PDB file of C-alpha atoms (C1' of nucleotides) in Angstrom:
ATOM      1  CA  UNK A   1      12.520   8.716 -28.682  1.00 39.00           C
ATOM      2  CA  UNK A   2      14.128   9.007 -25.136  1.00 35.00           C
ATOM      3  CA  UNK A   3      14.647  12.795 -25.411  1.00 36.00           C
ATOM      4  CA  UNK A   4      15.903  14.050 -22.207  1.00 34.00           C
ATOM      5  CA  UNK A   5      14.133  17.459 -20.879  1.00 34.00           C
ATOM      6  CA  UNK A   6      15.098  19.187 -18.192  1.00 35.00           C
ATOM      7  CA  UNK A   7      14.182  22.324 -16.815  1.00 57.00           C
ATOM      8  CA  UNK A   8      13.469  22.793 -20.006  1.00 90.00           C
ATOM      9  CA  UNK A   9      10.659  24.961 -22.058  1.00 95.00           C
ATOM     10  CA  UNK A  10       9.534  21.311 -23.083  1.00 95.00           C
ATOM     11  CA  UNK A  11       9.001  20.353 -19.104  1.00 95.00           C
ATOM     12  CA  UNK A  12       7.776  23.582 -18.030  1.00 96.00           C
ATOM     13  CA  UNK A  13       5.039  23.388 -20.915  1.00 96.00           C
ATOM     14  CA  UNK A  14       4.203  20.067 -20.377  1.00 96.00           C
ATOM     15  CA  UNK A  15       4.062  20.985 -16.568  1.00 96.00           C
ATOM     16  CA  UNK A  16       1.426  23.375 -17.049  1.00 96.00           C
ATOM     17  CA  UNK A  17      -0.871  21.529 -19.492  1.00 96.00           C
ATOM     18  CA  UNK A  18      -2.711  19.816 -16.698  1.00 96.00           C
ATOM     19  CA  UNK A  19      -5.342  22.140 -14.416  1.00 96.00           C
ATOM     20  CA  UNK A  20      -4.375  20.236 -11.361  1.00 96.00           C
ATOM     21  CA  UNK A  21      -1.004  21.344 -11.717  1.00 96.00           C
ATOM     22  CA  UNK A  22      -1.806  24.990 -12.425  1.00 96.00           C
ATOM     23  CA  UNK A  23      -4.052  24.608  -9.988  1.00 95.00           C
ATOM     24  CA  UNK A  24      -1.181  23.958  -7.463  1.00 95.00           C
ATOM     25  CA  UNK A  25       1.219  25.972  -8.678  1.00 94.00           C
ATOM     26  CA  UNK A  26      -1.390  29.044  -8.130  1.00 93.00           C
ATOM     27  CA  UNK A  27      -1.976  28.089  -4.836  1.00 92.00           C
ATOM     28  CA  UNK A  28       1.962  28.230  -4.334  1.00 91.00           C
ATOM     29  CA  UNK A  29       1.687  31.739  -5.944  1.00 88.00           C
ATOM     30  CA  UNK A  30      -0.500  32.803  -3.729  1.00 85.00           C
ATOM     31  CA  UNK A  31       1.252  31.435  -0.643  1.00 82.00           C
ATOM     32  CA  UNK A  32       4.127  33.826  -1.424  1.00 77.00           C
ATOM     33  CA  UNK A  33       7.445  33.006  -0.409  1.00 75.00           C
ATOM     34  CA  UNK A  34       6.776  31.986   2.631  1.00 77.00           C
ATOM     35  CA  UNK A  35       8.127  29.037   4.331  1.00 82.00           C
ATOM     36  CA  UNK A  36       6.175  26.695   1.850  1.00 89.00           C
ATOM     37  CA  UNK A  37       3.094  24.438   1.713  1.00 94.00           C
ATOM     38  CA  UNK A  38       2.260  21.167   3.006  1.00 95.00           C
ATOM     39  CA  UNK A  39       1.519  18.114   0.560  1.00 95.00           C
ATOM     40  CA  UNK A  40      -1.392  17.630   2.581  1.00 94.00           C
ATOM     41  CA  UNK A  41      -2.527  21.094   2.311  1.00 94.00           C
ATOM     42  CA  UNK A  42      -1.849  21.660  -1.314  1.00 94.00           C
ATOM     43  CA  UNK A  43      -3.836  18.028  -1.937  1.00 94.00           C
ATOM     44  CA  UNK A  44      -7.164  18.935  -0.056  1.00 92.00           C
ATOM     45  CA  UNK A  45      -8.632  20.863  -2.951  1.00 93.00           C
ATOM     46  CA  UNK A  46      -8.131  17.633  -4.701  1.00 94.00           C
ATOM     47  CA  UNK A  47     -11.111  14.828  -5.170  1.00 92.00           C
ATOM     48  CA  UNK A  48      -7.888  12.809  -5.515  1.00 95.00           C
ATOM     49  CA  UNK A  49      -5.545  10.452  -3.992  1.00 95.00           C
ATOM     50  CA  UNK A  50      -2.420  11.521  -2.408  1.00 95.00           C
ATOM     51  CA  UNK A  51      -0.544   9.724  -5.084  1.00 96.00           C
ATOM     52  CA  UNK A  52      -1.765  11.192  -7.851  1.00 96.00           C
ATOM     53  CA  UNK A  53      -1.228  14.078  -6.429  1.00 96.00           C
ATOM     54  CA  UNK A  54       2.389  13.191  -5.378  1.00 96.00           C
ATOM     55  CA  UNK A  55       3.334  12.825  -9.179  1.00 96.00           C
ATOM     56  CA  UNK A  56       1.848  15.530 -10.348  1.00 96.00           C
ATOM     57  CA  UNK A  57       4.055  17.149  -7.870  1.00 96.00           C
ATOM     58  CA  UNK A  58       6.867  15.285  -9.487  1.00 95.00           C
ATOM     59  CA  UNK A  59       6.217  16.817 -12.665  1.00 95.00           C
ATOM     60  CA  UNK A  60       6.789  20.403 -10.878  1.00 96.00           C
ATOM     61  CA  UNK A  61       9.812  19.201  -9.521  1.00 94.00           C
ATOM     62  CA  UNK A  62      11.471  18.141 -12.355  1.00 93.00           C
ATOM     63  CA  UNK A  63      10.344  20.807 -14.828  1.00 94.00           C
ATOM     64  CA  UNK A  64      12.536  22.875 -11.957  1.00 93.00           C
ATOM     65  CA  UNK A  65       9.122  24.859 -10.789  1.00 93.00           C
ATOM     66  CA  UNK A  66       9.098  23.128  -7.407  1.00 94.00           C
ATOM     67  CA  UNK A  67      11.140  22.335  -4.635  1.00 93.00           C
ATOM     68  CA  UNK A  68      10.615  20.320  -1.561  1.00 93.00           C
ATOM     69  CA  UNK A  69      11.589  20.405   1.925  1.00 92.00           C
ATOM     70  CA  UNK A  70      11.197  17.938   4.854  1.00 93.00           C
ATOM     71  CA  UNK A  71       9.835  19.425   7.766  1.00 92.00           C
ATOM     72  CA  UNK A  72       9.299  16.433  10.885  1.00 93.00           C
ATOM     73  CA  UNK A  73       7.087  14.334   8.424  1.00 93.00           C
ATOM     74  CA  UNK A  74       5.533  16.731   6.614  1.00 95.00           C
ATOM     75  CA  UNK A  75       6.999  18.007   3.351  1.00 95.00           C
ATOM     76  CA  UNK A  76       6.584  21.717   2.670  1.00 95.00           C
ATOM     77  CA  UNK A  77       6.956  22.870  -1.526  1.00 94.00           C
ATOM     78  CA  UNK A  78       7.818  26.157  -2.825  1.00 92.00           C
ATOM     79  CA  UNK A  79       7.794  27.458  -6.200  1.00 91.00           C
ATOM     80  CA  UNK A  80      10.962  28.324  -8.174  1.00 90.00           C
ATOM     81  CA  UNK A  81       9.932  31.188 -10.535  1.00 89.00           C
ATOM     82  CA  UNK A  82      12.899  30.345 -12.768  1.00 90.00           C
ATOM     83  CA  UNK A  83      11.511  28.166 -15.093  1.00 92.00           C
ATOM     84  CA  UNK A  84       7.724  29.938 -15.736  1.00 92.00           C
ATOM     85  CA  UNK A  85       9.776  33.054 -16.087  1.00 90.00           C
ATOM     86  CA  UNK A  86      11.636  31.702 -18.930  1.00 92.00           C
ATOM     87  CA  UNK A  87       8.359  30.197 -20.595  1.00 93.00           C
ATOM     88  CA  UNK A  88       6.720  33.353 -20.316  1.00 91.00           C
ATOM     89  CA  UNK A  89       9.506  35.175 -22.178  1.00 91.00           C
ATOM     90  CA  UNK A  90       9.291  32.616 -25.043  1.00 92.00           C
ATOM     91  CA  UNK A  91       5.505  33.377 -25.083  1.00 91.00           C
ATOM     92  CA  UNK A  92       5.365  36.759 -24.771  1.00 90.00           C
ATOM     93  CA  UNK A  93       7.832  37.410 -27.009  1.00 88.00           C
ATOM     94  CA  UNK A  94       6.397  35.370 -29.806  1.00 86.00           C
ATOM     95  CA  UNK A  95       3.180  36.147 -29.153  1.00 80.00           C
ATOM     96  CA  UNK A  96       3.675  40.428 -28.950  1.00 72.00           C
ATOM     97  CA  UNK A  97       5.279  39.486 -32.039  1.00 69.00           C
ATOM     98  CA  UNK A  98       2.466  38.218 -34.457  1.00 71.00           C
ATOM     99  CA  UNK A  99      -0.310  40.094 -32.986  1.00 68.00           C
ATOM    100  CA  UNK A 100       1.889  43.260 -33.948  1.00 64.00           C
ATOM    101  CA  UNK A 101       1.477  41.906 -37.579  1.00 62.00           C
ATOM    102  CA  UNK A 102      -2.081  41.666 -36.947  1.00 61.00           C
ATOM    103  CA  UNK A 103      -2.719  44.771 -36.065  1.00 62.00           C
ATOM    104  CA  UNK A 104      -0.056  45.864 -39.152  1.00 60.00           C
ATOM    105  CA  UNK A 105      -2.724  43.570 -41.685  1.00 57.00           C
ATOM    106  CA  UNK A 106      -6.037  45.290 -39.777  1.00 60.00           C
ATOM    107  CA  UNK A 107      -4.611  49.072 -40.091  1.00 58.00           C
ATOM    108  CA  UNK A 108      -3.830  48.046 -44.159  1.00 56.00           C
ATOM    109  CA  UNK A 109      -7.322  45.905 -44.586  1.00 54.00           C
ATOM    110  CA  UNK A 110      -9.011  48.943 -42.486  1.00 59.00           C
ATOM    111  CA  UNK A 111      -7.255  51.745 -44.071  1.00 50.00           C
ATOM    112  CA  UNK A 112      -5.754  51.648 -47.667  1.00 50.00           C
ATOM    113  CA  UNK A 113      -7.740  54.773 -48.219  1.00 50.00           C
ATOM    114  CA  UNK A 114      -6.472  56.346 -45.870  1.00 45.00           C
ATOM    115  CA  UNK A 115      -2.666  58.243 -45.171  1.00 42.00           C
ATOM    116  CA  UNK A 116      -1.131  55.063 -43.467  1.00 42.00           C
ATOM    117  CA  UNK A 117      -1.871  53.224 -47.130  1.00 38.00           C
ATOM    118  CA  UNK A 118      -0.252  55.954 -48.991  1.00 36.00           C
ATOM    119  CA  UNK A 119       3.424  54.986 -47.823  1.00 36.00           C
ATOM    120  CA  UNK A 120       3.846  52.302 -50.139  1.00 35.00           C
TER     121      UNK A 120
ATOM    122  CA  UNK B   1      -9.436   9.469 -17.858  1.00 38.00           C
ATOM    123  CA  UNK B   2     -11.041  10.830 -21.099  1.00 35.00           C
ATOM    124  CA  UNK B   3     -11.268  14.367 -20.461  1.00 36.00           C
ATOM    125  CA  UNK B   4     -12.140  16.945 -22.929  1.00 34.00           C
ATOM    126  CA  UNK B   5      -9.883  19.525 -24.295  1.00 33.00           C
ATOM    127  CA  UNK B   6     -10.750  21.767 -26.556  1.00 36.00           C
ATOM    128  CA  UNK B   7      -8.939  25.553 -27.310  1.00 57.00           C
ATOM    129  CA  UNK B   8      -8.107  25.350 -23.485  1.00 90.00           C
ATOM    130  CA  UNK B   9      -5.424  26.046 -21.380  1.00 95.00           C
ATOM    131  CA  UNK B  10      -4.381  22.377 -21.277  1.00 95.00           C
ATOM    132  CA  UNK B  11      -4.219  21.734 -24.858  1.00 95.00           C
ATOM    133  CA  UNK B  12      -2.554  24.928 -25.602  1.00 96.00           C
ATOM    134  CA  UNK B  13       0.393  24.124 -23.013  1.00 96.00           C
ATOM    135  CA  UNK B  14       0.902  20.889 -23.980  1.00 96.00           C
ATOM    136  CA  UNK B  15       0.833  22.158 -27.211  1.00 96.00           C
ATOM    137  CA  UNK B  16       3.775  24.267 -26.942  1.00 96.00           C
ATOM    138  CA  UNK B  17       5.578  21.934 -25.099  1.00 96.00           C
ATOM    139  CA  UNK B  18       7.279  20.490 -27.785  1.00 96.00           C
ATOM    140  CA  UNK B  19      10.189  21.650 -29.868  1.00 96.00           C
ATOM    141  CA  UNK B  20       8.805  21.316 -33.172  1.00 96.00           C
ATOM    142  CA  UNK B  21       5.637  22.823 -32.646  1.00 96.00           C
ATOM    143  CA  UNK B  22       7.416  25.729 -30.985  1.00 96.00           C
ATOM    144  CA  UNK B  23       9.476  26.111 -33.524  1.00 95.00           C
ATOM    145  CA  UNK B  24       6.543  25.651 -35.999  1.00 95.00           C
ATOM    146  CA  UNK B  25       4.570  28.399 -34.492  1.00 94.00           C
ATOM    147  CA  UNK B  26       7.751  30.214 -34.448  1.00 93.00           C
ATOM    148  CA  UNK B  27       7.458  30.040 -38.096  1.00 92.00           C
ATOM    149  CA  UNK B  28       4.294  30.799 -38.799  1.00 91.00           C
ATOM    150  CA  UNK B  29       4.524  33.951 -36.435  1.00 88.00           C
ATOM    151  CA  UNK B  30       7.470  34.925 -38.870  1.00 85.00           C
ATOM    152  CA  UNK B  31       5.184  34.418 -41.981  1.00 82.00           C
ATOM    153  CA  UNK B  32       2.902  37.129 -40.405  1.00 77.00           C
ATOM    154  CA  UNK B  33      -0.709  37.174 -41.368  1.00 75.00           C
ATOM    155  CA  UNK B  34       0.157  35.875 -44.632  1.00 77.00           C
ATOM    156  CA  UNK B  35      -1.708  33.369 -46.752  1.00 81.00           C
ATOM    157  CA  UNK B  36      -0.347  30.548 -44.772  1.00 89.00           C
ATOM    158  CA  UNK B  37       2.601  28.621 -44.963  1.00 94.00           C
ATOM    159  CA  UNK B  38       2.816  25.275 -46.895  1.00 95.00           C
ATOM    160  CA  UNK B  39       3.110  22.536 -44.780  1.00 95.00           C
ATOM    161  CA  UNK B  40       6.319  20.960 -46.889  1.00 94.00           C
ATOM    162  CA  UNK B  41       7.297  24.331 -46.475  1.00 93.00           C
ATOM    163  CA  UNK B  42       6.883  23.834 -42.550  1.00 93.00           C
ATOM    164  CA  UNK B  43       8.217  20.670 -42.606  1.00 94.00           C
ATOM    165  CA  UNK B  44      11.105  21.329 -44.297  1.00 92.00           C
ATOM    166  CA  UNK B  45      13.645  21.974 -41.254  1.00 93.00           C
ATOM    167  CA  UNK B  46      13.352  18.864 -39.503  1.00 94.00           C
ATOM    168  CA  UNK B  47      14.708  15.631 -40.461  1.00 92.00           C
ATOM    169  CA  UNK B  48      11.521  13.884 -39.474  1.00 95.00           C
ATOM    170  CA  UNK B  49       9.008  12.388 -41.661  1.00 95.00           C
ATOM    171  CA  UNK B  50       6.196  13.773 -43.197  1.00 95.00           C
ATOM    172  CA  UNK B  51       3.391  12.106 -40.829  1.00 96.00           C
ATOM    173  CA  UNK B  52       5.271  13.023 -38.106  1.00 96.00           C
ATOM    174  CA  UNK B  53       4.860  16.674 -39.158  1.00 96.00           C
ATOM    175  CA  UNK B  54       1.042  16.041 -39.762  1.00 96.00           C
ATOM    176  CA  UNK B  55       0.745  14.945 -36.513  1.00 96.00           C
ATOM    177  CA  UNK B  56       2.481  18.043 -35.426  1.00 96.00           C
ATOM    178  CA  UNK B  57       0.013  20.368 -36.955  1.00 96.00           C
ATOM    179  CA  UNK B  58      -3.136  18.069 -35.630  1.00 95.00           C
ATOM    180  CA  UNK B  59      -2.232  18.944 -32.188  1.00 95.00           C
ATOM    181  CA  UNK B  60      -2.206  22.210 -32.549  1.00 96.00           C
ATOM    182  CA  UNK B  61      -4.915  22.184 -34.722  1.00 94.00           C
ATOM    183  CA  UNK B  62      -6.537  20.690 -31.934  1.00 93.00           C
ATOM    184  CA  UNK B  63      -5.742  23.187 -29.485  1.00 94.00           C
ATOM    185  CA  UNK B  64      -7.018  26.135 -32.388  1.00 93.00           C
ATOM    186  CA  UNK B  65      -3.790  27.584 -32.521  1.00 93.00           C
ATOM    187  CA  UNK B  66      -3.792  26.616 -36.447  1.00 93.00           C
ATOM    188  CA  UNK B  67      -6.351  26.560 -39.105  1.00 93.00           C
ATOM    189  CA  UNK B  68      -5.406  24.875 -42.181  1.00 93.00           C
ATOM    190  CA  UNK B  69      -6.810  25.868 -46.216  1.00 92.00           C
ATOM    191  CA  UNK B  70      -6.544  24.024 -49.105  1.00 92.00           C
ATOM    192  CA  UNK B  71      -5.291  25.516 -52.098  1.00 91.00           C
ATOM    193  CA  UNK B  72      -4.694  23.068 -54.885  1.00 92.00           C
ATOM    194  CA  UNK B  73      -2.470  20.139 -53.921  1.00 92.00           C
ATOM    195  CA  UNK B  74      -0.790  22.138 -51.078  1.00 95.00           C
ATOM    196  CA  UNK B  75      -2.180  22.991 -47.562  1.00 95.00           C
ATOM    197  CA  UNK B  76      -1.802  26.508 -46.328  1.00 94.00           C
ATOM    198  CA  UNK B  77      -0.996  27.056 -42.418  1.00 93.00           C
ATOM    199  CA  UNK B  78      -2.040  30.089 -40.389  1.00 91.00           C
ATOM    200  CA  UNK B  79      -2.234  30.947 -36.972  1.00 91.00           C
ATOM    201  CA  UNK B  80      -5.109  31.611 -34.741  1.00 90.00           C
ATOM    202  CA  UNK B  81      -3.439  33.772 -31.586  1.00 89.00           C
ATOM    203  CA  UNK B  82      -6.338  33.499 -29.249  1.00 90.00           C
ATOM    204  CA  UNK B  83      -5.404  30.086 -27.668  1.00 92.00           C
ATOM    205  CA  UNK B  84      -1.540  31.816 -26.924  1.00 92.00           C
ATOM    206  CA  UNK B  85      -3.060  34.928 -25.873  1.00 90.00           C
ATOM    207  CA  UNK B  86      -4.933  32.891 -23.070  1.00 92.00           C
ATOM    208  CA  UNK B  87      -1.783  30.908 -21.937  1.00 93.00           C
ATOM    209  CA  UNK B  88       0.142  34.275 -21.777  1.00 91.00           C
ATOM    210  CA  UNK B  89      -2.681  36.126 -19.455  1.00 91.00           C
ATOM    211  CA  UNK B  90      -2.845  32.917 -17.349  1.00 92.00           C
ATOM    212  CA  UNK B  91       1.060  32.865 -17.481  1.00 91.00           C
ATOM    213  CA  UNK B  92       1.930  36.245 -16.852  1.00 90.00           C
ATOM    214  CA  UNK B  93      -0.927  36.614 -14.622  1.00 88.00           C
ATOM    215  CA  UNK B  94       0.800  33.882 -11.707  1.00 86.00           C
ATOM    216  CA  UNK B  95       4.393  35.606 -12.972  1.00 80.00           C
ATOM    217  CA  UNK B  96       3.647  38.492 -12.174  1.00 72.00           C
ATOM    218  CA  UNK B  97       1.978  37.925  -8.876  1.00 70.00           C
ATOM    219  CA  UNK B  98       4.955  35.876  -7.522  1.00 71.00           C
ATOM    220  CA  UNK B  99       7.675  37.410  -8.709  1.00 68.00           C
ATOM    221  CA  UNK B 100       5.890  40.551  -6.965  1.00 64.00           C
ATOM    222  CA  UNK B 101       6.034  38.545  -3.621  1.00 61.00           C
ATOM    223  CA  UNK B 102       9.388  37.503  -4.311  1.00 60.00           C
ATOM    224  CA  UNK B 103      11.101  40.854  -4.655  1.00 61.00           C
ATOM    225  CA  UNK B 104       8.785  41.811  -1.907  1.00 59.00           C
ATOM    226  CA  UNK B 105      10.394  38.980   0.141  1.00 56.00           C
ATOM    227  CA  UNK B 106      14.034  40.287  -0.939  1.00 58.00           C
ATOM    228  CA  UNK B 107      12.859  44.253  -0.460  1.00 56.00           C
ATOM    229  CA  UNK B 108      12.137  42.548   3.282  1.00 54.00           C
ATOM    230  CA  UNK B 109      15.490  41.044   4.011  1.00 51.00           C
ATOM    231  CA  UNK B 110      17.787  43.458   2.326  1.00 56.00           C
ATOM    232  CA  UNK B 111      16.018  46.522   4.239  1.00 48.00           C
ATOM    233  CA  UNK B 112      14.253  45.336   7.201  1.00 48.00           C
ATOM    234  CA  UNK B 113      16.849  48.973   9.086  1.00 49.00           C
ATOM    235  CA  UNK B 114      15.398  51.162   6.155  1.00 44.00           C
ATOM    236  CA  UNK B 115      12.253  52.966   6.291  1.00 41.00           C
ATOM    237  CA  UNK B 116      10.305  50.152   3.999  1.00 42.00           C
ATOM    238  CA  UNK B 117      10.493  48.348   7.253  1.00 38.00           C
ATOM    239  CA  UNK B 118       8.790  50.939   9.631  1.00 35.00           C
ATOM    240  CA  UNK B 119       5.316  50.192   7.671  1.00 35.00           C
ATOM    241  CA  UNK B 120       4.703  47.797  10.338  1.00 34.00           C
TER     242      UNK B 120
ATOM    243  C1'  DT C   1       6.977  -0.398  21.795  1.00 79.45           C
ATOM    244  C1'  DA C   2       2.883   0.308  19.253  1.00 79.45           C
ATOM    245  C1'  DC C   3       0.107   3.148  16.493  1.00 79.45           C
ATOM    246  C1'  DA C   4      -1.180   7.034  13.803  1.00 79.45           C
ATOM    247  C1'  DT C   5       0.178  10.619  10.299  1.00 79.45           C
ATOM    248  C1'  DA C   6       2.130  12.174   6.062  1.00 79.45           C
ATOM    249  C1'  DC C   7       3.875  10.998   2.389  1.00 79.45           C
ATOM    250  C1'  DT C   8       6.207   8.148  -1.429  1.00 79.45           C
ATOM    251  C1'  DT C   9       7.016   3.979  -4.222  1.00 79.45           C
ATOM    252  C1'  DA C  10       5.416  -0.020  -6.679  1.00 79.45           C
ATOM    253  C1'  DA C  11       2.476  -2.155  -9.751  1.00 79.45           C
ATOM    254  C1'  DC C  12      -1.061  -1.756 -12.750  1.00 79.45           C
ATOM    255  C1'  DC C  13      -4.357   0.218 -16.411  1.00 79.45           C
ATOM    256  C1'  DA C  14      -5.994   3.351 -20.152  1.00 79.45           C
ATOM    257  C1'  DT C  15      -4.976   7.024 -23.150  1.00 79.45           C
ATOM    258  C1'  DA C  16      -1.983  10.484 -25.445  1.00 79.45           C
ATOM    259  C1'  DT C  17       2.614  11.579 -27.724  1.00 79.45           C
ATOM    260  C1'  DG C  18       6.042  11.147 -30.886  1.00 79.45           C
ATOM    261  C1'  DG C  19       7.996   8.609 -34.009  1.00 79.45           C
ATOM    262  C1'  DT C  20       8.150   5.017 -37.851  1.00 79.45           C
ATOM    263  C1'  DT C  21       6.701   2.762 -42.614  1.00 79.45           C
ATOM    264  C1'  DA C  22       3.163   1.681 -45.898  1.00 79.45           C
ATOM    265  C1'  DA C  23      -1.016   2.786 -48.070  1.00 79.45           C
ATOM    266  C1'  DA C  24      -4.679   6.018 -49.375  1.00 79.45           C
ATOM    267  C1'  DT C  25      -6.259  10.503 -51.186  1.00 79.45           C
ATOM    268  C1'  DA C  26      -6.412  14.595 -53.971  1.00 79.45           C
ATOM    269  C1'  DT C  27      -4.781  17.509 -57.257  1.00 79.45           C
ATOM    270  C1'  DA C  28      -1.577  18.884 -61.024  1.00 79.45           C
ATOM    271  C1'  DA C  29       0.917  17.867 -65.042  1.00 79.45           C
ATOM    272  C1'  DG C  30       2.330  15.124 -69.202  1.00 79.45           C
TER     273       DG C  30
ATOM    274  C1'  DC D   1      -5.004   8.000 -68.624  1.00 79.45           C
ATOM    275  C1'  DT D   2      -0.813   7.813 -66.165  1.00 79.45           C
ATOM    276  C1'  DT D   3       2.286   9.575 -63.175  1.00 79.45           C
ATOM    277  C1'  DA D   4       4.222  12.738 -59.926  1.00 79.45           C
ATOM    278  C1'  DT D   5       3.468  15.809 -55.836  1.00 79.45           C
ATOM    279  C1'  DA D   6       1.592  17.014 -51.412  1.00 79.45           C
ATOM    280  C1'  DT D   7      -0.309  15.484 -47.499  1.00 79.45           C
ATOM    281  C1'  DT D   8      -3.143  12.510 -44.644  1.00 79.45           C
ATOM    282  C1'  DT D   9      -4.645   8.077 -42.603  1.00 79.45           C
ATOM    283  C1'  DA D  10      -3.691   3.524 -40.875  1.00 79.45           C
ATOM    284  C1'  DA D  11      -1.188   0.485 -38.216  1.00 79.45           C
ATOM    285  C1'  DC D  12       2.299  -0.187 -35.214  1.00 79.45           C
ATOM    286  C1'  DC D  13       5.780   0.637 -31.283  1.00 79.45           C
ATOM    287  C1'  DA D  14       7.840   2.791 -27.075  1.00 79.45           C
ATOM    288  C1'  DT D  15       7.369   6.050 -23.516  1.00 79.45           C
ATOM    289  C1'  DA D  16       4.931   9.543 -20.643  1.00 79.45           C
ATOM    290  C1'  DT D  17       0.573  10.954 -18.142  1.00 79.45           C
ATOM    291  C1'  DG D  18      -2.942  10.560 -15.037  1.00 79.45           C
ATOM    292  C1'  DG D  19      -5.305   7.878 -12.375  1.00 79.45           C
ATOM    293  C1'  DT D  20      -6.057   3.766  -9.204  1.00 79.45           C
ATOM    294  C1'  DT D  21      -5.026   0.562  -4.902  1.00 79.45           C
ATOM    295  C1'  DA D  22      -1.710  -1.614  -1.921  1.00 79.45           C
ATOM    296  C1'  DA D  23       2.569  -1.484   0.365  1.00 79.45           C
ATOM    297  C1'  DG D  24       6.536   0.903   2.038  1.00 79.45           C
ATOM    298  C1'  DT D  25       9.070   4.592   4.853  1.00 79.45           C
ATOM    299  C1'  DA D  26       9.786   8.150   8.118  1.00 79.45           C
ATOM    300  C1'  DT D  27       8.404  10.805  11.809  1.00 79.45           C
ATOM    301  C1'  DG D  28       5.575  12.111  15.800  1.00 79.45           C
ATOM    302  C1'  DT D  29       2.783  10.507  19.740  1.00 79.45           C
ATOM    303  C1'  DA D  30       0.624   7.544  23.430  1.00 79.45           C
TER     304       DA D  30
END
DNA sequence: TACATACTTAACCATATGGTTAAATATAAG
DNA sequence: CTTATATTTAACCATATGGTTAAGTATGTA
């Protein structure tokens, strides 16, 4: 299969199909843009080891979400907005699009006696 | 690991984070609240077998974005938008908040001699 | 220099994905 | 009843995920 995905729809997706990783990239929300967060720090939350949660933060990274900085020996992550911005245009614009039919088939099953049912 | 998924978050991203489906719930979005679309008819754009298509559907099946109806030899498709819906708040929820903080961040350093700066 | 801190990388395991072909199932049509 | 159509299920394979423990690596500190 070897399909390669870069920060692609496909990686951010994938990227944010796992709570731990929502999880972090929430808390990297809420830091702001600031200077970034520790491993350490984002990883406490975590009944986990600090591998696991080093490849989950892998996954960010190469979806294009995340980006890492040394800082001494500690390695501060930030968010890049880039890639969740472009998923949410692909859902939002798919998704305002078949609820507006929705609402189109409710007014029609809701009202075909009424005015809106007399224009066709 | 064996964890649980049902119409969550997690199944819904990883749901979408494939090209086919995407494209398949691109189609059925199209097809509007309709009687469903066939899956042959589904299938029919991709040069991929028909199990491979089945599978397809069975994830997102899975993660209740699709409900599936017999009718005769041929299987109907429709959407269900509630599992999309959920991704979008989630998504647009963080998006929102971020991006807020990032043009927050650039208001900051683009202004910090206009009056946005004498707030504090 | 020695040791602790903060991670990552390596190696491994189980399960899920994403595809294949071949076989089963269900319905329609001849 | 036989055959074609539509789709799924079964069995298989390779790769990715999500976790583990054990071993590196890099930096700060005593």
């Amino acid at each position: 299969m070897v399909k390669y995905v870069g920060p692609s729809l496909d990686a951010t997706f994938a990227a944010l199909a796992d709570p731990t990783r929502r999880a972090i990239v929430a808390r990297l929300g809420e830091a702001g843009p600031s200077q970034g967060v520790a491993v350490g720090e984002l990883a406490e939350p975590f009944e986990m080891s600090a591998p696991a949660i080093s490849k989950h933060l892998r996954v960010l990274e190469r979806a294009g979400m995340l980006t890492q900085q040394r800082d001494g020996r500690v390695r501060r992550c930030r968010l890049d907005p880039t890639p969740i911005n472009e998923a949410s245009r692909w859902i939002e614009h798919h998704r305002a699009f078949w609820n507006n039919q929705l609402d189109a088939l409710a007014d029609f099953l809701e009202g075909p006696n009424k005015e809106d049912a007399a224009h066709d």
